[in-house]
Tab-separated table of N, CA and C in Angstrom:
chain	number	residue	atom	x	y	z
A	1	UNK	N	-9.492	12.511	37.749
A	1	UNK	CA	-10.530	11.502	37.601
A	1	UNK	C	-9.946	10.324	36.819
A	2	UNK	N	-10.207	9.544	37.189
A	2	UNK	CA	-9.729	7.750	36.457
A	2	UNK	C	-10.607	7.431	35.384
A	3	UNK	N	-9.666	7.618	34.268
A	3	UNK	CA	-11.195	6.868	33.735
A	3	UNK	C	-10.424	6.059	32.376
A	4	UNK	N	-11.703	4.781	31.744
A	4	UNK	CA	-11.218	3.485	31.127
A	4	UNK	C	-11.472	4.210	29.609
A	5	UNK	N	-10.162	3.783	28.792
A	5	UNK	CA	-10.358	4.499	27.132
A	5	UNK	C	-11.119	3.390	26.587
A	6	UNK	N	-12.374	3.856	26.113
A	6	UNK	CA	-13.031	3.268	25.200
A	6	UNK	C	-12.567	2.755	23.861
A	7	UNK	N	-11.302	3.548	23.582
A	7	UNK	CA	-11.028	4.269	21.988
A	7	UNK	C	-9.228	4.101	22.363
A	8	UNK	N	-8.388	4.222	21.385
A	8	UNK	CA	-6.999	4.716	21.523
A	8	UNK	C	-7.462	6.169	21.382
A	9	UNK	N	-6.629	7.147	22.125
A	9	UNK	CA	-6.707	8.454	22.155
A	9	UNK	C	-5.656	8.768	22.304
A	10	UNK	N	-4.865	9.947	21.258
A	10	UNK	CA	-3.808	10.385	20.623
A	10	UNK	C	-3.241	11.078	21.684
A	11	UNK	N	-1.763	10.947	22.307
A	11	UNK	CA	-1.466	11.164	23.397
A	11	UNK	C	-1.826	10.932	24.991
A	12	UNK	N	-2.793	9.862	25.208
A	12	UNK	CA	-3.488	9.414	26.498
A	12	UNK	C	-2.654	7.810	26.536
A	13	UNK	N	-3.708	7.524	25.480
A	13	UNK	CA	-3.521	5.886	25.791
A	13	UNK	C	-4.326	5.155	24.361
A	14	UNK	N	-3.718	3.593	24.988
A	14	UNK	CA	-4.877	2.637	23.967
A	14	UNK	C	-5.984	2.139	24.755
A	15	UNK	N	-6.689	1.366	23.848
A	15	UNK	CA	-8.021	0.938	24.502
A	15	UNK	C	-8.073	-0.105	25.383
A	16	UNK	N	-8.757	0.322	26.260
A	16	UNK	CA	-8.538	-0.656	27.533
A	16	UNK	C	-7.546	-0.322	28.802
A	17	UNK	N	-7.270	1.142	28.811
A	17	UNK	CA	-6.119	1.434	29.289
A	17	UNK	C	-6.629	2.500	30.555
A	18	UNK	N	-6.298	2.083	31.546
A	18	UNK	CA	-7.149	3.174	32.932
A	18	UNK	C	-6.174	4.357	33.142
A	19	UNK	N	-6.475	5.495	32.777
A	19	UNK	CA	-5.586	6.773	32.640
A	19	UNK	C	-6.287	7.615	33.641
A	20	UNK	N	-5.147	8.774	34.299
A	20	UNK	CA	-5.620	9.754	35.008
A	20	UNK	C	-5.838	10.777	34.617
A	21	UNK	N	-7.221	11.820	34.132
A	21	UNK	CA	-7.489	12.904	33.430
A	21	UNK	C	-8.010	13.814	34.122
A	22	UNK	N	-7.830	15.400	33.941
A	22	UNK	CA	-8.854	16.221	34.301
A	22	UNK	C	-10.363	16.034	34.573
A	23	UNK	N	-11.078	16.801	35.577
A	23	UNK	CA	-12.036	16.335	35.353
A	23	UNK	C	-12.793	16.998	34.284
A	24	UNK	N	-12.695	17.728	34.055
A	24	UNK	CA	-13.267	19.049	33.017
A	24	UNK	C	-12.863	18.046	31.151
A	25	UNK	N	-11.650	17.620	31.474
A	25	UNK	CA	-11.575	17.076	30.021
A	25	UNK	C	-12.299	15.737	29.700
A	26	UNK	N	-12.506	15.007	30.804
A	26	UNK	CA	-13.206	13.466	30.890
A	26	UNK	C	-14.780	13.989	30.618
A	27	UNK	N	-15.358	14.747	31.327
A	27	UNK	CA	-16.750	15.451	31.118
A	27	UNK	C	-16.764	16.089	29.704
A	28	UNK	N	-15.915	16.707	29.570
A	28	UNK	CA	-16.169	17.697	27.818
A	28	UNK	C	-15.572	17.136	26.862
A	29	UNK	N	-14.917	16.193	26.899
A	29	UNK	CA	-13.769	15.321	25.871
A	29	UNK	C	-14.656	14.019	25.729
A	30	UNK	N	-13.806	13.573	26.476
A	30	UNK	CA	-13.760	12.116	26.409
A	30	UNK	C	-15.606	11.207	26.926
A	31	UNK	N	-15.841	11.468	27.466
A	31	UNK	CA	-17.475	11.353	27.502
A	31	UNK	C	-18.256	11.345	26.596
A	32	UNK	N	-18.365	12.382	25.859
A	32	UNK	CA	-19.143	13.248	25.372
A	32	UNK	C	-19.110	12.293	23.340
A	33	UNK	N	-17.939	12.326	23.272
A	33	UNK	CA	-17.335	11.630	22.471
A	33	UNK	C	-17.447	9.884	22.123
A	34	UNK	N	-17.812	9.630	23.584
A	34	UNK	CA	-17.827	8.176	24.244
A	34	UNK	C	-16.179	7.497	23.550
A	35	UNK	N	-15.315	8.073	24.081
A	35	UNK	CA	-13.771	7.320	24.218
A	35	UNK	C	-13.486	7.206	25.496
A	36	UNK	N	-14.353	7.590	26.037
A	36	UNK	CA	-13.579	6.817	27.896
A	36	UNK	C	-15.100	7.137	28.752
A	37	UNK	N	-15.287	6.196	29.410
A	37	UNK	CA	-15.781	5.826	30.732
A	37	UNK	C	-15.204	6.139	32.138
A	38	UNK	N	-16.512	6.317	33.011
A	38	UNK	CA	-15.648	6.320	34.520
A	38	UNK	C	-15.227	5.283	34.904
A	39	UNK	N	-13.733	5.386	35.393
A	39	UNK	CA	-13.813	3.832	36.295
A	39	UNK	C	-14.080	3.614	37.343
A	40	UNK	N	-14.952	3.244	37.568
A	40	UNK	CA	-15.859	2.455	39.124
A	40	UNK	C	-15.807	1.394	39.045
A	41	UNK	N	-16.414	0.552	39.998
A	41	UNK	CA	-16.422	-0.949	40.208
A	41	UNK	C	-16.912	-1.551	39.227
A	42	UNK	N	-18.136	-1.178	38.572
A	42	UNK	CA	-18.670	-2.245	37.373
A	42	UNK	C	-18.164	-1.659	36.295
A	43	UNK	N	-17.443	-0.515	36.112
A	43	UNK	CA	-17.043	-0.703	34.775
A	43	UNK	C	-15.506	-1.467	34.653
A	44	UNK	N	-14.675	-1.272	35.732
A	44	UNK	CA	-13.228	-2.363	35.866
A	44	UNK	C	-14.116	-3.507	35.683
A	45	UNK	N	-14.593	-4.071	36.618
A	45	UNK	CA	-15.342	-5.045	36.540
A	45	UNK	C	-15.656	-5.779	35.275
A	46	UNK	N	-16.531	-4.833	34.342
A	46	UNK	CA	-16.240	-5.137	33.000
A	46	UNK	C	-15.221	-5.329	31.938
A	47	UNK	N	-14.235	-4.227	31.937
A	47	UNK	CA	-13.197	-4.039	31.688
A	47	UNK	C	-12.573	-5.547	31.802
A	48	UNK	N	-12.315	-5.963	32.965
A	48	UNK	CA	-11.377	-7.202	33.280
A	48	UNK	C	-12.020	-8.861	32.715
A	49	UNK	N	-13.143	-8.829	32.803
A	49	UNK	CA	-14.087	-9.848	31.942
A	49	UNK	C	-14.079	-9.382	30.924
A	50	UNK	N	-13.997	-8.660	29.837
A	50	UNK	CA	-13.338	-8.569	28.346
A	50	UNK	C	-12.187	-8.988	28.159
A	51	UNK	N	-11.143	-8.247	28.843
A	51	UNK	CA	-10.211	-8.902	28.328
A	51	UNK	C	-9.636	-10.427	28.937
A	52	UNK	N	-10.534	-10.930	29.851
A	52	UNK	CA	-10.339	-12.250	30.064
A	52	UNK	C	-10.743	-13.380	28.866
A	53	UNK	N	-11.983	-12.238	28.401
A	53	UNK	CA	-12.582	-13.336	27.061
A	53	UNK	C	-12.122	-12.749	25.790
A	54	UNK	N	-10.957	-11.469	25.353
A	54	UNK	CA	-9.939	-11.787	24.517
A	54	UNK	C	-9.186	-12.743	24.473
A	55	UNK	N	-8.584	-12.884	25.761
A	55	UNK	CA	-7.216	-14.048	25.722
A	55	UNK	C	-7.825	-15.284	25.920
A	56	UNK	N	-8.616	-15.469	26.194
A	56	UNK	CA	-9.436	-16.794	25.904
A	56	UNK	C	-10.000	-17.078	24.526
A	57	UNK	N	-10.239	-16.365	23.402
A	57	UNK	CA	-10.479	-16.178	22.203
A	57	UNK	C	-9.277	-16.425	21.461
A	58	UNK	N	-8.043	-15.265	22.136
A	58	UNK	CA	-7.082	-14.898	21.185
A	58	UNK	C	-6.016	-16.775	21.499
A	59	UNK	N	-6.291	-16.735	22.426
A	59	UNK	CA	-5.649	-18.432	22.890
A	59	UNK	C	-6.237	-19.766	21.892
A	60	UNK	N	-7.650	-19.619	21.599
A	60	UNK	CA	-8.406	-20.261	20.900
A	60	UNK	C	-7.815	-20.586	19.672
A	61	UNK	N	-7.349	-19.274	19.074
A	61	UNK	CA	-7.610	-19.390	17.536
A	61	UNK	C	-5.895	-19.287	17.579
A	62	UNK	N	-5.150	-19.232	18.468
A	62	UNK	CA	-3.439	-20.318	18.058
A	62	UNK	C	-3.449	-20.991	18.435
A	63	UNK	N	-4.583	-22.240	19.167
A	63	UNK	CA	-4.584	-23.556	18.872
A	63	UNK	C	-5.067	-24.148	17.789
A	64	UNK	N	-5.959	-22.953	17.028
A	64	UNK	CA	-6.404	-23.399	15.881
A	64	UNK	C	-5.713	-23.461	14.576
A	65	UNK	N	-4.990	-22.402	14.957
A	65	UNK	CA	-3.689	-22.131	13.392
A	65	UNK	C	-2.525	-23.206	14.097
A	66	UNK	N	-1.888	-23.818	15.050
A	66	UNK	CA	-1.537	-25.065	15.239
A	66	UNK	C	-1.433	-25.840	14.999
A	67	UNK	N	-3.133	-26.374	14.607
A	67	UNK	CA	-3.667	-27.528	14.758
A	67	UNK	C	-3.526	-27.509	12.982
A	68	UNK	N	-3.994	-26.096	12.140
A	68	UNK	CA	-4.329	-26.667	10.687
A	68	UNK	C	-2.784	-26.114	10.074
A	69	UNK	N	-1.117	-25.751	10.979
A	69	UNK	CA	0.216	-25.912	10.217
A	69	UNK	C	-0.099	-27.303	10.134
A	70	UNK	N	0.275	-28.456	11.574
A	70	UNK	CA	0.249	-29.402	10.909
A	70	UNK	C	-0.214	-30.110	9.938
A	71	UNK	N	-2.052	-29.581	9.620
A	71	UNK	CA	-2.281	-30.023	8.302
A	71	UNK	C	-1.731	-29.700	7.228
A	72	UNK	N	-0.846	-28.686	7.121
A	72	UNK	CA	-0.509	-28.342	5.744
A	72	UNK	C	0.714	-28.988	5.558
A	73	UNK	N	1.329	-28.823	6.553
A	73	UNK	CA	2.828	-29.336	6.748
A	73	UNK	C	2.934	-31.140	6.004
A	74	UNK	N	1.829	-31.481	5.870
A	74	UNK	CA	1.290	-33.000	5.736
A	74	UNK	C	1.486	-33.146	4.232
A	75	UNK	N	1.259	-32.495	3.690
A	75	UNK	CA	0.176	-31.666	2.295
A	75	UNK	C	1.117	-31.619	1.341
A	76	UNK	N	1.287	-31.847	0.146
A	76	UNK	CA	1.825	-31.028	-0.737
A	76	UNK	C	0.671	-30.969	-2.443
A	77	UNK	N	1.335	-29.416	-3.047
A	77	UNK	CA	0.927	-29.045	-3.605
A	77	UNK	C	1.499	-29.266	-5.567
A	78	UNK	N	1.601	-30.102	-6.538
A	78	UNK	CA	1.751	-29.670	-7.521
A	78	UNK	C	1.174	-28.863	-9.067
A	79	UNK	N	2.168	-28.086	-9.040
A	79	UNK	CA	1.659	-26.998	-9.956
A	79	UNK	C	2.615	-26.933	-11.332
A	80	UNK	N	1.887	-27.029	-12.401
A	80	UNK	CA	2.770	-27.302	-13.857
A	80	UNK	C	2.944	-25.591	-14.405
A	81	UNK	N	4.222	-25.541	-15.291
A	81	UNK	CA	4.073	-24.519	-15.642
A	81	UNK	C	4.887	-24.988	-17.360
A	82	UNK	N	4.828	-24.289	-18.278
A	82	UNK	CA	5.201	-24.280	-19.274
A	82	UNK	C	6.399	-24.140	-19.464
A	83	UNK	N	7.868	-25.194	-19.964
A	83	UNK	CA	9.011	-25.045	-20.304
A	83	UNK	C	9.668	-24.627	-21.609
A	84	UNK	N	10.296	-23.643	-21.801
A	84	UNK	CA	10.588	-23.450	-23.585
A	84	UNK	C	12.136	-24.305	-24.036
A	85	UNK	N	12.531	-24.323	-24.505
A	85	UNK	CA	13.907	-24.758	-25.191
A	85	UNK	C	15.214	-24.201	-24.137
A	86	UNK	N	15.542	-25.543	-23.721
A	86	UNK	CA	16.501	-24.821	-22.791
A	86	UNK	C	16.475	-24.868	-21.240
A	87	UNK	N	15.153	-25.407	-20.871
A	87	UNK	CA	15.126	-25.357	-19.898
A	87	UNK	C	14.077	-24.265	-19.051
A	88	UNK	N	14.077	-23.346	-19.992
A	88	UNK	CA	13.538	-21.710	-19.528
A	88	UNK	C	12.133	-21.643	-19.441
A	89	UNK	N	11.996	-21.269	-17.983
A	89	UNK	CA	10.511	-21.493	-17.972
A	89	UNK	C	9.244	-20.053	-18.505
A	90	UNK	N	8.490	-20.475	-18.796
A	90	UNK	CA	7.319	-19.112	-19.265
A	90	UNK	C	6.703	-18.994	-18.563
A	91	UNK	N	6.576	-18.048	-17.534
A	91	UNK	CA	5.769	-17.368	-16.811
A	91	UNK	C	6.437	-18.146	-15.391
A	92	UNK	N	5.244	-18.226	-14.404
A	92	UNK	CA	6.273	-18.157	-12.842
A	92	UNK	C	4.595	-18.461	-11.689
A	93	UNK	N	5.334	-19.003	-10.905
A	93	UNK	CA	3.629	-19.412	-9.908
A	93	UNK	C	3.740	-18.460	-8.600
A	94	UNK	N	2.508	-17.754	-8.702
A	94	UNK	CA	2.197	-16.760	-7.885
A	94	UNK	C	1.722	-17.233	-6.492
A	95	UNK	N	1.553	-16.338	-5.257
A	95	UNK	CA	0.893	-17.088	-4.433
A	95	UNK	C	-0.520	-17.399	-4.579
A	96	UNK	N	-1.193	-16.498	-5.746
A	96	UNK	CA	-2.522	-16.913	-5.972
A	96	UNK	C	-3.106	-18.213	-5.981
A	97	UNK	N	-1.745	-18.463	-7.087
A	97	UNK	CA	-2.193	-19.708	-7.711
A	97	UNK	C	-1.928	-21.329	-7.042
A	98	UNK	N	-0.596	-20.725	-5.861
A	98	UNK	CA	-0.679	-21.694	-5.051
A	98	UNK	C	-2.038	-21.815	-4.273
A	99	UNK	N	-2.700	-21.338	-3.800
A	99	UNK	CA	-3.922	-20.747	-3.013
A	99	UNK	C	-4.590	-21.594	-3.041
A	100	UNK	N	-4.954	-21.499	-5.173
A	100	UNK	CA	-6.372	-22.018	-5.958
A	100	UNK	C	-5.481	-23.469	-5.679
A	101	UNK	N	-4.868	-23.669	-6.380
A	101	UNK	CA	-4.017	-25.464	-6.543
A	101	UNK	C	-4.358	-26.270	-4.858
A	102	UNK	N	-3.941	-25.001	-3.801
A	102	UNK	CA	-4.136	-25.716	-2.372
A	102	UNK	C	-5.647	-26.187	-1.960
A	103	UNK	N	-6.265	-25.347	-2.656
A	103	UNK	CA	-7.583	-25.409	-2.289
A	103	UNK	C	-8.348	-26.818	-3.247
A	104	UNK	N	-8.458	-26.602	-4.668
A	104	UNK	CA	-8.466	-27.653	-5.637
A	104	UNK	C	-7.957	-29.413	-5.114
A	105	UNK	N	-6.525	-29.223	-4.771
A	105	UNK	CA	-6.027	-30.502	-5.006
A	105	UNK	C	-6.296	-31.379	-3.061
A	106	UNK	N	-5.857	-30.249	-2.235
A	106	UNK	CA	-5.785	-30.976	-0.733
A	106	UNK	C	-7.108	-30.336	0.091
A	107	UNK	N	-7.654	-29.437	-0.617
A	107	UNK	CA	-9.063	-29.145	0.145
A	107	UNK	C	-8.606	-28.064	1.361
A	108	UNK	N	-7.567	-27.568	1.404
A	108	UNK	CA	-6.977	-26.288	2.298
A	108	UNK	C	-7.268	-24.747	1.683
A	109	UNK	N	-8.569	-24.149	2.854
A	109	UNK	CA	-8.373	-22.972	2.709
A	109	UNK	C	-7.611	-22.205	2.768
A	110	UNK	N	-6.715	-21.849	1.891
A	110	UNK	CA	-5.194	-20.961	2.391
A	110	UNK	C	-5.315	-19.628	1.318
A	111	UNK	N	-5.611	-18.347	2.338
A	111	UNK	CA	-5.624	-16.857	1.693
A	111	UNK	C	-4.479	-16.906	1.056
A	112	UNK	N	-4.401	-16.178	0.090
A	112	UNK	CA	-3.139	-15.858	-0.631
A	112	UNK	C	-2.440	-14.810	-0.073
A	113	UNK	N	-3.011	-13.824	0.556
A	113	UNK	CA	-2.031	-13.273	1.299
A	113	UNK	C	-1.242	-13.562	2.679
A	114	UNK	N	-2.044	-15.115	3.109
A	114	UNK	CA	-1.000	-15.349	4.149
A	114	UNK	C	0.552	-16.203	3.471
A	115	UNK	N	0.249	-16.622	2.251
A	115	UNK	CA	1.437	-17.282	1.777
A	115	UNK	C	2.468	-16.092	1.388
A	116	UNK	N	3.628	-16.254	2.349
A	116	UNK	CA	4.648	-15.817	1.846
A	116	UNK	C	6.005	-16.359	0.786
A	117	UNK	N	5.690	-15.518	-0.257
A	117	UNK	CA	7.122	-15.785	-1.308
A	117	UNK	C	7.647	-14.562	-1.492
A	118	UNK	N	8.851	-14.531	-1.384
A	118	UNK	CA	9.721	-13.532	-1.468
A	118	UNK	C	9.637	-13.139	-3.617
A	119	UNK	N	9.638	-14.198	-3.678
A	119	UNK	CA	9.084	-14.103	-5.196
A	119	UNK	C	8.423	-14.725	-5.855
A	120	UNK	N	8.296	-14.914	-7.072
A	120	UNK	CA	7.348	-16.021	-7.669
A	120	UNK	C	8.152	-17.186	-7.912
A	121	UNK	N	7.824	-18.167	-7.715
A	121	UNK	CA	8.149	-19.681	-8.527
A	121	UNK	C	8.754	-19.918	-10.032
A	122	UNK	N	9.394	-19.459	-10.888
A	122	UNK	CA	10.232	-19.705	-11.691
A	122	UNK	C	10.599	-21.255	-12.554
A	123	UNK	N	11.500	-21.389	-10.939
A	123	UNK	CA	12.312	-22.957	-11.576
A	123	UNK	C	11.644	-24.347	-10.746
A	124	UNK	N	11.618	-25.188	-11.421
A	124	UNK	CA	11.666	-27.110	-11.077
A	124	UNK	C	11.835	-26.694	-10.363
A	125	UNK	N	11.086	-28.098	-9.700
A	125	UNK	CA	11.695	-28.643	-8.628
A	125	UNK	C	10.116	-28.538	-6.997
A	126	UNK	N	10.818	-29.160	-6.023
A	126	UNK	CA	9.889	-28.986	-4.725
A	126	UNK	C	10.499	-27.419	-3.763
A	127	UNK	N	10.002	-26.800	-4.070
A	127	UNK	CA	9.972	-25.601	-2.652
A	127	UNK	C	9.350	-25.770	-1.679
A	128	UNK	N	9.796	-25.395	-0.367
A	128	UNK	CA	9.133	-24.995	1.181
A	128	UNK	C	8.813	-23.606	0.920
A	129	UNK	N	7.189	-23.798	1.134
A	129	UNK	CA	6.900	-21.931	1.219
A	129	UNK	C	6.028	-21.930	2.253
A	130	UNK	N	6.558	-20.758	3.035
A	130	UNK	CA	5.979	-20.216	4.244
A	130	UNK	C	4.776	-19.614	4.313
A	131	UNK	N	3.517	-20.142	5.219
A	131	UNK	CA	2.209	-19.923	5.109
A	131	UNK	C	2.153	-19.197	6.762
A	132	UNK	N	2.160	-18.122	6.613
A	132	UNK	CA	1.531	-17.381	7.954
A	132	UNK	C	0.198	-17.757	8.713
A	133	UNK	N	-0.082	-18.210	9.647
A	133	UNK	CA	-1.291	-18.230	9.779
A	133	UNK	C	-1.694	-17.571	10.827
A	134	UNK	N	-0.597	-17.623	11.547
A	134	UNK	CA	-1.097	-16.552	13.206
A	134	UNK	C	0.482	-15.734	13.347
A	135	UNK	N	0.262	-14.072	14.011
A	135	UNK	CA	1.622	-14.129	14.418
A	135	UNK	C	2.281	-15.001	14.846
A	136	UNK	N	2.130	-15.661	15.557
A	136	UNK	CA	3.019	-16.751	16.345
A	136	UNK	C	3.052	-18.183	15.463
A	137	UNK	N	2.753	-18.698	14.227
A	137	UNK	CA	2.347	-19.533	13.690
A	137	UNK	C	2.357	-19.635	11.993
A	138	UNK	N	3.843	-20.017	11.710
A	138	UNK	CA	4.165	-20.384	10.235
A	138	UNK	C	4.478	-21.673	9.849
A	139	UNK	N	3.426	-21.693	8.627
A	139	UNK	CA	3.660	-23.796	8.566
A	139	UNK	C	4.512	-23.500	7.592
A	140	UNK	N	4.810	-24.361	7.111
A	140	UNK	CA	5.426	-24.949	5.541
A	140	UNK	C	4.605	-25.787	5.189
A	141	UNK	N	4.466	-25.544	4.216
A	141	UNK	CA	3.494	-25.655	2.835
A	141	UNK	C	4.562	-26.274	1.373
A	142	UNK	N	5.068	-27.831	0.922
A	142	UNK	CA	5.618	-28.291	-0.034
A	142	UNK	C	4.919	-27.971	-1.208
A	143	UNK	N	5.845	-26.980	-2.134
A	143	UNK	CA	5.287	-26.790	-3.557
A	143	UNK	C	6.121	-27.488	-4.676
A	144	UNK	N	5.648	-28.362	-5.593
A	144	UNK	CA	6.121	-29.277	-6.674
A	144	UNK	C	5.659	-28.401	-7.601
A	145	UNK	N	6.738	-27.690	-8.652
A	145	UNK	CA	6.641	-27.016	-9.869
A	145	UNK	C	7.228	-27.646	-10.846
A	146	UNK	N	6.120	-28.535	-11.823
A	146	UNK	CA	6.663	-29.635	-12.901
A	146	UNK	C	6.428	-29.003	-14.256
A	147	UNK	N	6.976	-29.660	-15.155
A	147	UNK	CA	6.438	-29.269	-16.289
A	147	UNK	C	5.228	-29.311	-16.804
A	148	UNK	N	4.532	-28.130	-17.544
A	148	UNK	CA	3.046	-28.710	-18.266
A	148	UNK	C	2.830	-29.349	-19.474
């Protein structure tokens, strides 16, 4: 019997995926459970108009992370931190705090967990830090770390 996984199911398939099963296990399993459907005409049917209006969604929103790298890419951010004798700085800028500063100074919603730093901010100077926004889609984001 053919039938469409509702569900990922551990050794079958993922969701959305038309697999060939017993009929005894599609009736006592997978049914019953609601992780898979029969496939007949209106449920492919359905099936194929979902995922037409994923990739029409999922297409949507990497023109949208696109559209707001270039805003950031535009953008820069400065952030002061405290210098001691020497040069040596006290303490270090997190991606948090780039986040709050991005949000505060240029009006950019930017999660802190899409900003990637391999570490914290330390020393002077302007850094390029990498802002994830879509798999397919990393801006740069200019960070100015001056003295306070």
């Amino acid at each position: 019997m053919k039938v469409i996984l509702l569900e990922d199911v551990k050794s079958l398939g993922k969701k959305g995926d038309t697999v060939n099963v017993s009929d005894g296990y599609a009736r006592n399993m997978l049914f019953p459970k609601k992780l898979g459907v029969e496939a007949n005409a209106k449920n492919m049917n359905d099936l194929k108009l979902q995922k037409a209006n994923q990739n029409k969604v999922a297409q949507e929103q990497l023109e949208a992370a696109k559209v707001f790298a270039e805003e950031i890419a535009k953008k820069e951010v400065v952030i002061g931190i405290k210098i001691g004798e020497g040069g040596k700085s006290f303490g270090s800028v997190s991606s948090k705090e780039i986040a709050e500063a991005a949000r505060t100074q240029c009006g950019l919603e930017i999660d802190k967990k899409k900003i990637q730093l391999a570490s914290p901010l330390r020393a002077l100077g302007t850094t390029e830090v990498p802002v994830k926004l879509h798999p397919k889609v990393t801006a740069q984001l200019k960070v100015t770390v001056k003295e306070a």
